[in-house]
Amino acid sequence: MKVSKHKVREAESGIVRSDVREPQVQVQRPDILEHQAKRLERRIASLDMRNNALFVQQFVAVLAGVFVVLGLLSLSKIVGVIGILAVIVFIVYAWRKRKKVQEVLQQYNLLVYVKQTQVARLKLDWEHIPTVEDVREEDHPFENDLDISGERSLHRLLSTAVSDGGKERVREWLLNEVPDLDTIHERQRFVQELTPLTRFRDKLQCSSLRVAHYRSKLSEQVLMEWLGRGAIKKPPLYRIIIAFAFTALLIVSVILYVYAIASPLAVVVTLALCLGWSLLTAKDRPALFSNASTIKDILTQLNHVFGFLEKYHYSKQGQLGTYCEPFRVGNTRPSVLMRKLQSIASRARITQDTSGGDVQLGQFLINILVPWDALLAYELAQLQEQARVMLPRWIECWYELEALCSLADFAYLNPDYTMPEIIDDDKQPFALSAQKLGHPLIERNHKVVNDVTFENLGELMLITGSNMAGKSTFLRTLGINMCLAYAGAPVNAQRLCLRLFELNCCIRVTDSIADGYSYFYAEVRRLKGILSRLQAGSHYPLFVLVDEIFKGTNNRERLIGSSAYIHALTEYPCCGAISTHDLDLVKLADELPQMTNTHFREEVVRGEMVFDYKLRIGPCPTTNALKILQMEGLPITWKTANVSRE
């Protein structure tokens, strides 16, 4: 089917027509993405053949050109020279044509990689999802409990960022402990605008991958360090003028000597003047260009991203065009500044000793004849101030866009997810209400969704149930969707409405051999931290998630400690859910109106336990520990030993 230029321009500008029908059923996404990847692979195969054909043409042209030129030269030198020029022009033409094909090939290969990773994210194929650096905060109130970071984490699933700064920004958003309503709403609007702009998101990621050389560690931090150094001292203009004057005298004296007008002494004197002035102004040539080659490489890499953001055809409406305004307005556009900085860095390499920065003989001789380094220093000092203002702003914008595109890509891949409604209003009728709430790190064919509502601020939910019934997973489902909501991302729910909370968890607790903490003491410290936060007065009400409260001690003391702790929580304006195996705790609902009993249950079908993972109202009527022991062949009865006494 032929596509009109008008539609091509619309696609470039990111305009979404009302007649463009996006698939609404999520299961179609993998098929669509895999089809796109296969189509790109077919184009890559075709371009590979074309690239090889162009290489053969170049090779044949060189061989044939040699014989043709030799033949033409034997006939006429003029005709031979014309033949040589014709062969050179053809070789250059073929080389440029092949270079363009190779650039398109690289772009298509990157797009295939992007589509394949999108399919991997949809299928939770962790082997093919790019890894992120696993840096964890030991005392964070929910990072480890909710699998925000780690090998199979929300951060790894969510982040499509390539730059270290973009990845870290996604992580910071997910781990934010005190959410801000205005920031959340702004991100939500941005994500909703970016979600249908698949072309923009894919090309930005491809550009970032080109910067990173296929996910190698980015070097933009080196550039930021260079920019953070003290301002380059600009050589006084009169020194450059004097240097050029001496150079002019040297040239004149040489010309006069050639025509026997001046003596050799005049040449020696003017050369001595140039030498003396070069030594006198040597301080204008410090280690200014010690990293010139590195800077040039970095700028060349970053220009893939900045150039794309500068040239992209933005829609007149929306936040994206406004946010990317620094790339497109004024004489400090990336294309202008990058071209000047790269030119200076390239010229600096002529006299640079990359091994150690010592002055080489060639550098010394050049600066005797021409104030080369002084001129470069003068130009670089002028541009550095522009660079120190604009480059950090561009890099910051790049990081922010990568993070926002990560959220938008998550929304695009999961069209059945919804953007949560977050309200900072004490008068709203409930604290949290969710319909069909699921866990984004569980495969769809194994996922079970639940409805849950916390009607009033201060309400606590006690969850009882058998082993493996789904208590811990439900707690993590609540917490991880709250993290997504406060980050500005869509959530795994048909509908989620909640107010602002500070999230605190005690779900995944580990002992510490190094610090001498037992499991029970580590749990006590976590629970004490939650209570201390409540007592100190938090910015927002706390939302508390506790799994198997005080399971590290005996039944009697666990009941006493758990009852006292729950009573203490009800004294503060907080919400949350607490799971337990201790069925005696369900009696607290009779004396605490804030307490609601819920449970998960199981059924025995043909001798096997079956879990439906559905949350139900009321205390759990069943237990299954002995059933599990019996099913695994462990004894559940014993005989009294007969011990003879003398």
Short mmCIF file of N, CA and C in Angstrom, two decimals, residues 343-503:
data_model
loop_
_atom_site.label_atom_id
_atom_site.label_comp_id
_atom_site.label_asym_id
_atom_site.label_seq_id
_atom_site.Cartn_x
_atom_site.Cartn_y
_atom_site.Cartn_z
N SER A 343 34.74 20.95 16.40
CA SER A 343 35.79 21.54 15.56
C SER A 343 37.01 21.90 16.39
N ILE A 344 36.78 22.51 17.55
CA ILE A 344 37.90 22.89 18.42
C ILE A 344 38.62 21.65 18.92
N ALA A 345 37.83 20.65 19.35
CA ALA A 345 38.46 19.42 19.86
C ALA A 345 39.25 18.72 18.77
N SER A 346 38.72 18.72 17.53
CA SER A 346 39.43 18.08 16.42
C SER A 346 40.73 18.81 16.11
N ARG A 347 40.69 20.14 16.08
CA ARG A 347 41.91 20.91 15.80
C ARG A 347 42.92 20.77 16.93
N ALA A 348 42.41 20.60 18.17
CA ALA A 348 43.32 20.45 19.30
C ALA A 348 44.09 19.14 19.21
N ARG A 349 43.49 18.13 18.60
CA ARG A 349 44.15 16.82 18.51
C ARG A 349 45.41 16.88 17.65
N ILE A 350 45.49 17.90 16.77
CA ILE A 350 46.66 18.01 15.90
C ILE A 350 47.93 18.18 16.73
N THR A 351 47.82 18.92 17.82
CA THR A 351 49.00 19.20 18.65
C THR A 351 48.91 18.52 20.00
N GLN A 352 48.00 17.57 20.16
CA GLN A 352 47.81 16.97 21.48
C GLN A 352 48.61 15.69 21.62
N ASP A 353 49.23 15.52 22.77
CA ASP A 353 49.88 14.25 23.10
C ASP A 353 48.91 13.46 23.97
N THR A 354 48.18 12.52 23.37
CA THR A 354 47.15 11.79 24.12
C THR A 354 47.73 10.88 25.17
N SER A 355 49.01 10.54 25.08
CA SER A 355 49.61 9.63 26.05
C SER A 355 49.88 10.29 27.37
N GLY A 356 50.13 11.60 27.38
CA GLY A 356 50.42 12.20 28.66
C GLY A 356 50.25 13.68 28.70
N GLY A 357 50.03 14.33 27.57
CA GLY A 357 49.80 15.76 27.55
C GLY A 357 51.07 16.57 27.49
N ASP A 358 52.27 15.94 27.40
CA ASP A 358 53.51 16.71 27.29
C ASP A 358 53.59 17.38 25.93
N VAL A 359 54.32 18.50 25.88
CA VAL A 359 54.46 19.24 24.63
C VAL A 359 55.34 18.45 23.67
N GLN A 360 54.81 18.14 22.52
CA GLN A 360 55.57 17.42 21.51
C GLN A 360 56.34 18.42 20.64
N LEU A 361 57.27 17.87 19.87
CA LEU A 361 58.06 18.72 18.98
C LEU A 361 57.17 19.40 17.95
N GLY A 362 56.21 18.62 17.39
CA GLY A 362 55.31 19.20 16.40
C GLY A 362 54.48 20.32 16.99
N GLN A 363 53.97 20.11 18.20
CA GLN A 363 53.19 21.15 18.86
C GLN A 363 54.05 22.39 19.08
N PHE A 364 55.30 22.17 19.50
CA PHE A 364 56.20 23.29 19.79
C PHE A 364 56.47 24.11 18.53
N LEU A 365 56.75 23.41 17.43
CA LEU A 365 57.07 24.10 16.18
C LEU A 365 55.86 24.86 15.63
N ILE A 366 54.69 24.23 15.72
CA ILE A 366 53.48 24.90 15.22
C ILE A 366 53.23 26.19 15.99
N ASN A 367 53.39 26.12 17.32
CA ASN A 367 53.11 27.30 18.13
C ASN A 367 54.19 28.38 18.01
N ILE A 368 55.36 28.04 17.46
CA ILE A 368 56.36 29.07 17.15
C ILE A 368 55.90 29.88 15.96
N LEU A 369 55.37 29.18 14.96
CA LEU A 369 54.98 29.84 13.72
C LEU A 369 53.62 30.52 13.83
N VAL A 370 52.69 29.83 14.51
CA VAL A 370 51.32 30.34 14.63
C VAL A 370 50.86 30.12 16.07
N PRO A 371 50.19 31.06 16.71
CA PRO A 371 49.68 30.86 18.08
C PRO A 371 48.47 29.92 18.10
N TRP A 372 48.73 28.69 17.68
CA TRP A 372 47.65 27.73 17.46
C TRP A 372 46.86 27.46 18.74
N ASP A 373 47.56 27.04 19.79
CA ASP A 373 46.87 26.69 21.04
C ASP A 373 46.21 27.91 21.68
N ALA A 374 46.85 29.07 21.56
CA ALA A 374 46.25 30.28 22.13
C ALA A 374 44.93 30.61 21.43
N LEU A 375 44.90 30.43 20.11
CA LEU A 375 43.67 30.67 19.38
C LEU A 375 42.57 29.69 19.81
N LEU A 376 42.95 28.41 19.93
CA LEU A 376 41.97 27.41 20.35
C LEU A 376 41.48 27.69 21.76
N ALA A 377 42.39 28.07 22.64
CA ALA A 377 42.00 28.41 24.01
C ALA A 377 41.03 29.57 24.03
N TYR A 378 41.29 30.56 23.18
CA TYR A 378 40.42 31.74 23.11
C TYR A 378 39.01 31.32 22.65
N GLU A 379 38.94 30.49 21.60
CA GLU A 379 37.64 30.03 21.10
C GLU A 379 36.93 29.16 22.14
N LEU A 380 37.69 28.26 22.75
CA LEU A 380 37.08 27.32 23.69
C LEU A 380 36.57 28.04 24.93
N ALA A 381 37.29 29.06 25.37
CA ALA A 381 36.84 29.83 26.53
C ALA A 381 35.52 30.53 26.23
N GLN A 382 35.35 30.99 24.99
CA GLN A 382 34.10 31.63 24.62
C GLN A 382 32.94 30.64 24.61
N LEU A 383 33.21 29.44 24.14
CA LEU A 383 32.15 28.44 24.02
C LEU A 383 31.86 27.71 25.32
N GLN A 384 32.86 27.68 26.21
CA GLN A 384 32.66 26.90 27.42
C GLN A 384 31.50 27.43 28.26
N GLU A 385 31.36 28.73 28.32
CA GLU A 385 30.28 29.30 29.12
C GLU A 385 28.92 28.89 28.55
N GLN A 386 28.80 28.90 27.22
CA GLN A 386 27.56 28.42 26.61
C GLN A 386 27.34 26.95 26.93
N ALA A 387 28.43 26.19 26.81
CA ALA A 387 28.32 24.75 27.06
C ALA A 387 27.96 24.47 28.52
N ARG A 388 28.53 25.23 29.43
CA ARG A 388 28.26 24.99 30.85
C ARG A 388 26.82 25.33 31.22
N VAL A 389 26.19 26.18 30.42
CA VAL A 389 24.79 26.51 30.66
C VAL A 389 23.87 25.51 29.96
N MET A 390 24.15 25.20 28.69
CA MET A 390 23.21 24.45 27.87
C MET A 390 23.36 22.93 28.01
N LEU A 391 24.60 22.43 28.04
CA LEU A 391 24.77 20.97 28.07
C LEU A 391 24.14 20.31 29.28
N PRO A 392 24.33 20.83 30.50
CA PRO A 392 23.63 20.22 31.64
C PRO A 392 22.11 20.25 31.48
N ARG A 393 21.61 21.34 30.87
CA ARG A 393 20.16 21.43 30.66
C ARG A 393 19.70 20.38 29.66
N TRP A 394 20.47 20.18 28.59
CA TRP A 394 20.10 19.16 27.61
C TRP A 394 20.19 17.75 28.20
N ILE A 395 21.25 17.51 28.94
CA ILE A 395 21.41 16.18 29.53
C ILE A 395 20.31 15.91 30.54
N GLU A 396 19.95 16.92 31.33
CA GLU A 396 18.85 16.78 32.28
C GLU A 396 17.54 16.48 31.55
N CYS A 397 17.31 17.17 30.45
CA CYS A 397 16.11 16.93 29.65
C CYS A 397 16.12 15.51 29.08
N TRP A 398 17.26 15.06 28.64
CA TRP A 398 17.39 13.69 28.11
C TRP A 398 17.06 12.67 29.18
N TYR A 399 17.62 12.82 30.38
CA TYR A 399 17.33 11.90 31.47
C TYR A 399 15.83 11.87 31.77
N GLU A 400 15.25 13.06 31.84
CA GLU A 400 13.82 13.15 32.18
C GLU A 400 12.97 12.49 31.10
N LEU A 401 13.30 12.73 29.83
CA LEU A 401 12.53 12.12 28.75
C LEU A 401 12.67 10.60 28.74
N GLU A 402 13.87 10.11 29.01
CA GLU A 402 14.05 8.65 29.07
C GLU A 402 13.19 8.03 30.17
N ALA A 403 13.15 8.70 31.32
CA ALA A 403 12.34 8.19 32.43
C ALA A 403 10.85 8.24 32.09
N LEU A 404 10.41 9.36 31.51
CA LEU A 404 9.00 9.49 31.13
C LEU A 404 8.62 8.49 30.04
N CYS A 405 9.53 8.28 29.09
CA CYS A 405 9.27 7.29 28.03
C CYS A 405 9.21 5.88 28.61
N SER A 406 9.93 5.61 29.68
CA SER A 406 9.84 4.31 30.34
C SER A 406 8.42 4.08 30.87
N LEU A 407 7.86 5.10 31.50
CA LEU A 407 6.48 4.98 32.00
C LEU A 407 5.49 4.88 30.84
N ALA A 408 5.73 5.66 29.78
CA ALA A 408 4.83 5.62 28.63
C ALA A 408 4.91 4.27 27.91
N ASP A 409 6.10 3.70 27.81
CA ASP A 409 6.26 2.39 27.18
C ASP A 409 5.53 1.33 28.00
N PHE A 410 5.60 1.44 29.32
CA PHE A 410 4.88 0.54 30.22
C PHE A 410 3.38 0.65 29.98
N ALA A 411 2.89 1.88 29.79
CA ALA A 411 1.47 2.09 29.53
C ALA A 411 1.08 1.52 28.16
N TYR A 412 1.94 1.72 27.15
CA TYR A 412 1.64 1.23 25.81
C TYR A 412 1.60 -0.30 25.77
N LEU A 413 2.52 -0.94 26.45
CA LEU A 413 2.58 -2.40 26.44
C LEU A 413 1.45 -3.03 27.25
N ASN A 414 0.83 -2.25 28.12
CA ASN A 414 -0.24 -2.77 28.98
C ASN A 414 -1.48 -1.88 28.87
N PRO A 415 -2.17 -1.92 27.75
CA PRO A 415 -3.32 -1.02 27.56
C PRO A 415 -4.47 -1.30 28.51
N ASP A 416 -4.49 -2.48 29.15
CA ASP A 416 -5.55 -2.76 30.12
C ASP A 416 -5.23 -2.19 31.50
N TYR A 417 -4.01 -1.68 31.69
CA TYR A 417 -3.70 -0.97 32.92
C TYR A 417 -4.34 0.41 32.86
N THR A 418 -4.49 1.03 34.02
CA THR A 418 -5.18 2.31 34.07
C THR A 418 -4.36 3.35 34.81
N MET A 419 -4.60 4.61 34.48
CA MET A 419 -3.95 5.69 35.19
C MET A 419 -4.73 5.94 36.48
N PRO A 420 -4.10 5.85 37.63
CA PRO A 420 -4.83 5.98 38.90
C PRO A 420 -5.30 7.41 39.14
N GLU A 421 -6.35 7.51 39.93
CA GLU A 421 -6.85 8.81 40.35
C GLU A 421 -6.33 9.07 41.76
N ILE A 422 -5.53 10.09 41.90
CA ILE A 422 -4.92 10.39 43.19
C ILE A 422 -5.44 11.74 43.66
N ILE A 423 -5.99 11.75 44.86
CA ILE A 423 -6.63 12.95 45.40
C ILE A 423 -6.06 13.24 46.77
N ASP A 424 -5.67 14.46 46.98
CA ASP A 424 -5.20 14.88 48.31
C ASP A 424 -6.33 15.66 48.97
N ASP A 425 -7.31 14.92 49.44
CA ASP A 425 -8.51 15.56 49.99
C ASP A 425 -9.03 14.70 51.14
N ASP A 426 -9.08 15.28 52.31
CA ASP A 426 -9.57 14.55 53.48
C ASP A 426 -11.06 14.27 53.41
N LYS A 427 -11.79 14.96 52.52
CA LYS A 427 -13.23 14.80 52.46
C LYS A 427 -13.68 13.71 51.50
N GLN A 428 -12.73 13.07 50.81
CA GLN A 428 -13.14 12.03 49.87
C GLN A 428 -13.70 10.83 50.65
N PRO A 429 -14.59 10.07 50.05
CA PRO A 429 -15.33 9.05 50.79
C PRO A 429 -14.51 7.82 51.18
N PHE A 430 -13.32 7.66 50.65
CA PHE A 430 -12.51 6.49 51.00
C PHE A 430 -11.04 6.83 50.91
N ALA A 431 -10.21 6.01 51.54
CA ALA A 431 -8.77 6.22 51.51
C ALA A 431 -8.13 5.54 50.31
N LEU A 432 -8.65 4.36 49.95
CA LEU A 432 -8.13 3.61 48.80
C LEU A 432 -9.23 2.71 48.29
N SER A 433 -9.42 2.72 46.99
CA SER A 433 -10.40 1.84 46.36
C SER A 433 -9.84 1.30 45.06
N ALA A 434 -9.79 -0.02 44.94
CA ALA A 434 -9.21 -0.65 43.75
C ALA A 434 -10.12 -1.74 43.23
N GLN A 435 -10.25 -1.79 41.93
CA GLN A 435 -11.00 -2.86 41.27
C GLN A 435 -10.06 -3.65 40.38
N LYS A 436 -10.13 -4.97 40.51
CA LYS A 436 -9.31 -5.89 39.71
C LYS A 436 -7.83 -5.51 39.81
N LEU A 437 -7.36 -5.45 41.02
CA LEU A 437 -5.97 -5.10 41.30
C LEU A 437 -5.09 -6.34 41.14
N GLY A 438 -4.02 -6.22 40.33
CA GLY A 438 -3.12 -7.35 40.09
C GLY A 438 -1.68 -6.96 40.28
N HIS A 439 -0.80 -7.94 40.21
CA HIS A 439 0.64 -7.72 40.41
C HIS A 439 1.34 -7.70 39.06
N PRO A 440 2.02 -6.60 38.72
CA PRO A 440 2.63 -6.49 37.38
C PRO A 440 3.80 -7.43 37.14
N LEU A 441 4.35 -8.05 38.20
CA LEU A 441 5.48 -8.96 38.03
C LEU A 441 5.06 -10.43 37.98
N ILE A 442 3.75 -10.66 37.87
CA ILE A 442 3.23 -12.03 37.74
C ILE A 442 2.71 -12.21 36.32
N GLU A 443 3.04 -13.32 35.69
CA GLU A 443 2.60 -13.59 34.33
C GLU A 443 1.07 -13.57 34.26
N ARG A 444 0.56 -13.10 33.15
CA ARG A 444 -0.88 -12.88 33.02
C ARG A 444 -1.69 -14.16 33.14
N ASN A 445 -1.18 -15.25 32.61
CA ASN A 445 -1.95 -16.49 32.68
C ASN A 445 -1.94 -17.10 34.07
N HIS A 446 -1.13 -16.54 35.00
CA HIS A 446 -1.13 -17.02 36.38
C HIS A 446 -1.65 -15.96 37.36
N LYS A 447 -2.02 -14.81 36.83
CA LYS A 447 -2.37 -13.68 37.70
C LYS A 447 -3.83 -13.75 38.12
N VAL A 448 -4.07 -13.45 39.39
CA VAL A 448 -5.43 -13.34 39.93
C VAL A 448 -5.59 -11.93 40.47
N VAL A 449 -6.70 -11.29 40.12
CA VAL A 449 -6.93 -9.90 40.54
C VAL A 449 -7.98 -9.86 41.64
N ASN A 450 -7.93 -8.82 42.46
CA ASN A 450 -8.85 -8.68 43.58
C ASN A 450 -9.34 -7.24 43.68
N ASP A 451 -10.50 -7.08 44.29
CA ASP A 451 -11.02 -5.77 44.64
C ASP A 451 -10.71 -5.52 46.12
N VAL A 452 -10.39 -4.29 46.43
CA VAL A 452 -10.10 -3.95 47.82
C VAL A 452 -10.44 -2.49 48.05
N THR A 453 -10.97 -2.20 49.23
CA THR A 453 -11.33 -0.84 49.59
C THR A 453 -11.00 -0.58 51.05
N PHE A 454 -10.36 0.53 51.31
CA PHE A 454 -10.18 1.06 52.66
C PHE A 454 -11.08 2.28 52.76
N GLU A 455 -12.20 2.12 53.44
CA GLU A 455 -13.22 3.16 53.41
C GLU A 455 -12.81 4.41 54.17
N ASN A 456 -12.13 4.24 55.29
CA ASN A 456 -11.82 5.39 56.14
C ASN A 456 -10.33 5.42 56.46
N LEU A 457 -9.84 6.62 56.64
CA LEU A 457 -8.47 6.78 57.11
C LEU A 457 -8.38 6.24 58.53
N GLY A 458 -7.39 5.39 58.78
CA GLY A 458 -7.26 4.75 60.07
C GLY A 458 -7.67 3.29 60.05
N GLU A 459 -8.24 2.85 58.91
CA GLU A 459 -8.69 1.46 58.83
C GLU A 459 -7.53 0.51 58.62
N LEU A 460 -7.56 -0.61 59.33
CA LEU A 460 -6.55 -1.66 59.21
C LEU A 460 -7.22 -2.96 58.79
N MET A 461 -6.56 -3.68 57.89
CA MET A 461 -7.08 -4.95 57.41
C MET A 461 -6.21 -6.08 57.95
N LEU A 462 -6.82 -7.02 58.63
CA LEU A 462 -6.10 -8.21 59.11
C LEU A 462 -6.39 -9.35 58.15
N ILE A 463 -5.34 -9.92 57.58
CA ILE A 463 -5.48 -10.97 56.57
C ILE A 463 -5.01 -12.29 57.17
N THR A 464 -5.90 -13.25 57.23
CA THR A 464 -5.54 -14.59 57.68
C THR A 464 -5.67 -15.55 56.49
N GLY A 465 -5.10 -16.71 56.66
CA GLY A 465 -5.17 -17.68 55.58
C GLY A 465 -4.09 -18.72 55.71
N SER A 466 -4.23 -19.76 54.93
CA SER A 466 -3.30 -20.88 54.99
C SER A 466 -1.99 -20.52 54.31
N ASN A 467 -1.02 -21.39 54.48
CA ASN A 467 0.24 -21.23 53.78
C ASN A 467 0.02 -21.28 52.27
N MET A 468 0.75 -20.42 51.55
CA MET A 468 0.71 -20.37 50.09
C MET A 468 -0.62 -19.90 49.53
N ALA A 469 -1.50 -19.35 50.36
CA ALA A 469 -2.82 -18.95 49.89
C ALA A 469 -2.80 -17.61 49.17
N GLY A 470 -1.74 -16.80 49.37
CA GLY A 470 -1.65 -15.55 48.63
C GLY A 470 -1.58 -14.30 49.49
N LYS A 471 -1.36 -14.44 50.79
CA LYS A 471 -1.34 -13.27 51.68
C LYS A 471 -0.18 -12.33 51.33
N SER A 472 1.03 -12.88 51.26
CA SER A 472 2.21 -12.04 50.99
C SER A 472 2.12 -11.39 49.62
N THR A 473 1.67 -12.15 48.62
CA THR A 473 1.55 -11.60 47.27
C THR A 473 0.54 -10.46 47.23
N PHE A 474 -0.54 -10.60 47.98
CA PHE A 474 -1.54 -9.53 48.00
C PHE A 474 -0.98 -8.26 48.63
N LEU A 475 -0.21 -8.41 49.70
CA LEU A 475 0.41 -7.24 50.32
C LEU A 475 1.35 -6.54 49.33
N ARG A 476 2.15 -7.33 48.62
CA ARG A 476 3.06 -6.74 47.63
C ARG A 476 2.28 -6.12 46.47
N THR A 477 1.15 -6.72 46.12
CA THR A 477 0.32 -6.16 45.05
C THR A 477 -0.17 -4.77 45.42
N LEU A 478 -0.63 -4.62 46.65
CA LEU A 478 -1.05 -3.30 47.12
C LEU A 478 0.11 -2.30 47.05
N GLY A 479 1.25 -2.70 47.62
CA GLY A 479 2.38 -1.79 47.73
C GLY A 479 2.98 -1.41 46.39
N ILE A 480 3.14 -2.37 45.48
CA ILE A 480 3.82 -2.09 44.21
C ILE A 480 2.96 -1.20 43.32
N ASN A 481 1.64 -1.35 43.41
CA ASN A 481 0.77 -0.48 42.63
C ASN A 481 0.73 0.93 43.20
N MET A 482 0.88 1.06 44.50
CA MET A 482 0.98 2.40 45.08
C MET A 482 2.27 3.08 44.63
N CYS A 483 3.36 2.31 44.55
CA CYS A 483 4.63 2.87 44.04
C CYS A 483 4.46 3.36 42.60
N LEU A 484 3.81 2.56 41.77
CA LEU A 484 3.57 2.95 40.38
C LEU A 484 2.71 4.21 40.33
N ALA A 485 1.67 4.25 41.15
CA ALA A 485 0.76 5.39 41.13
C ALA A 485 1.48 6.68 41.51
N TYR A 486 2.30 6.62 42.55
CA TYR A 486 2.99 7.82 43.01
C TYR A 486 4.16 8.22 42.09
N ALA A 487 4.61 7.28 41.26
CA ALA A 487 5.65 7.61 40.28
C ALA A 487 5.06 8.29 39.04
N GLY A 488 3.73 8.23 38.89
CA GLY A 488 3.09 8.82 37.72
C GLY A 488 2.81 7.80 36.63
N ALA A 489 2.94 6.51 36.94
CA ALA A 489 2.76 5.45 35.95
C ALA A 489 1.37 4.84 36.05
N PRO A 490 0.92 4.13 35.02
CA PRO A 490 -0.33 3.37 35.13
C PRO A 490 -0.16 2.19 36.07
N VAL A 491 -1.27 1.71 36.60
CA VAL A 491 -1.24 0.63 37.59
C VAL A 491 -1.96 -0.58 37.03
N ASN A 492 -1.66 -1.73 37.61
CA ASN A 492 -2.27 -2.99 37.19
C ASN A 492 -3.63 -3.12 37.87
N ALA A 493 -4.58 -2.39 37.37
CA ALA A 493 -5.93 -2.40 37.94
C ALA A 493 -6.90 -1.88 36.89
N GLN A 494 -8.15 -2.27 37.05
CA GLN A 494 -9.19 -1.69 36.20
C GLN A 494 -9.51 -0.28 36.66
N ARG A 495 -9.39 -0.05 37.96
CA ARG A 495 -9.60 1.28 38.53
C ARG A 495 -8.88 1.34 39.88
N LEU A 496 -8.20 2.45 40.12
CA LEU A 496 -7.55 2.66 41.41
C LEU A 496 -7.68 4.13 41.77
N CYS A 497 -8.25 4.38 42.91
CA CYS A 497 -8.39 5.74 43.43
C CYS A 497 -7.85 5.73 44.86
N LEU A 498 -6.94 6.63 45.15
CA LEU A 498 -6.34 6.66 46.48
C LEU A 498 -5.88 8.06 46.81
N ARG A 499 -5.66 8.28 48.09
CA ARG A 499 -5.12 9.55 48.53
C ARG A 499 -3.61 9.39 48.73
N LEU A 500 -2.96 10.45 49.12
CA LEU A 500 -1.51 10.41 49.30
C LEU A 500 -1.17 9.77 50.64
N PHE A 501 -0.28 8.79 50.58
CA PHE A 501 0.23 8.10 51.77
C PHE A 501 1.75 8.06 51.71
N GLU A 502 2.35 7.82 52.84
CA GLU A 502 3.74 7.40 52.91
C GLU A 502 3.75 5.91 53.17
N LEU A 503 4.40 5.18 52.28
CA LEU A 503 4.37 3.72 52.32
C LEU A 503 5.48 3.18 53.21
#
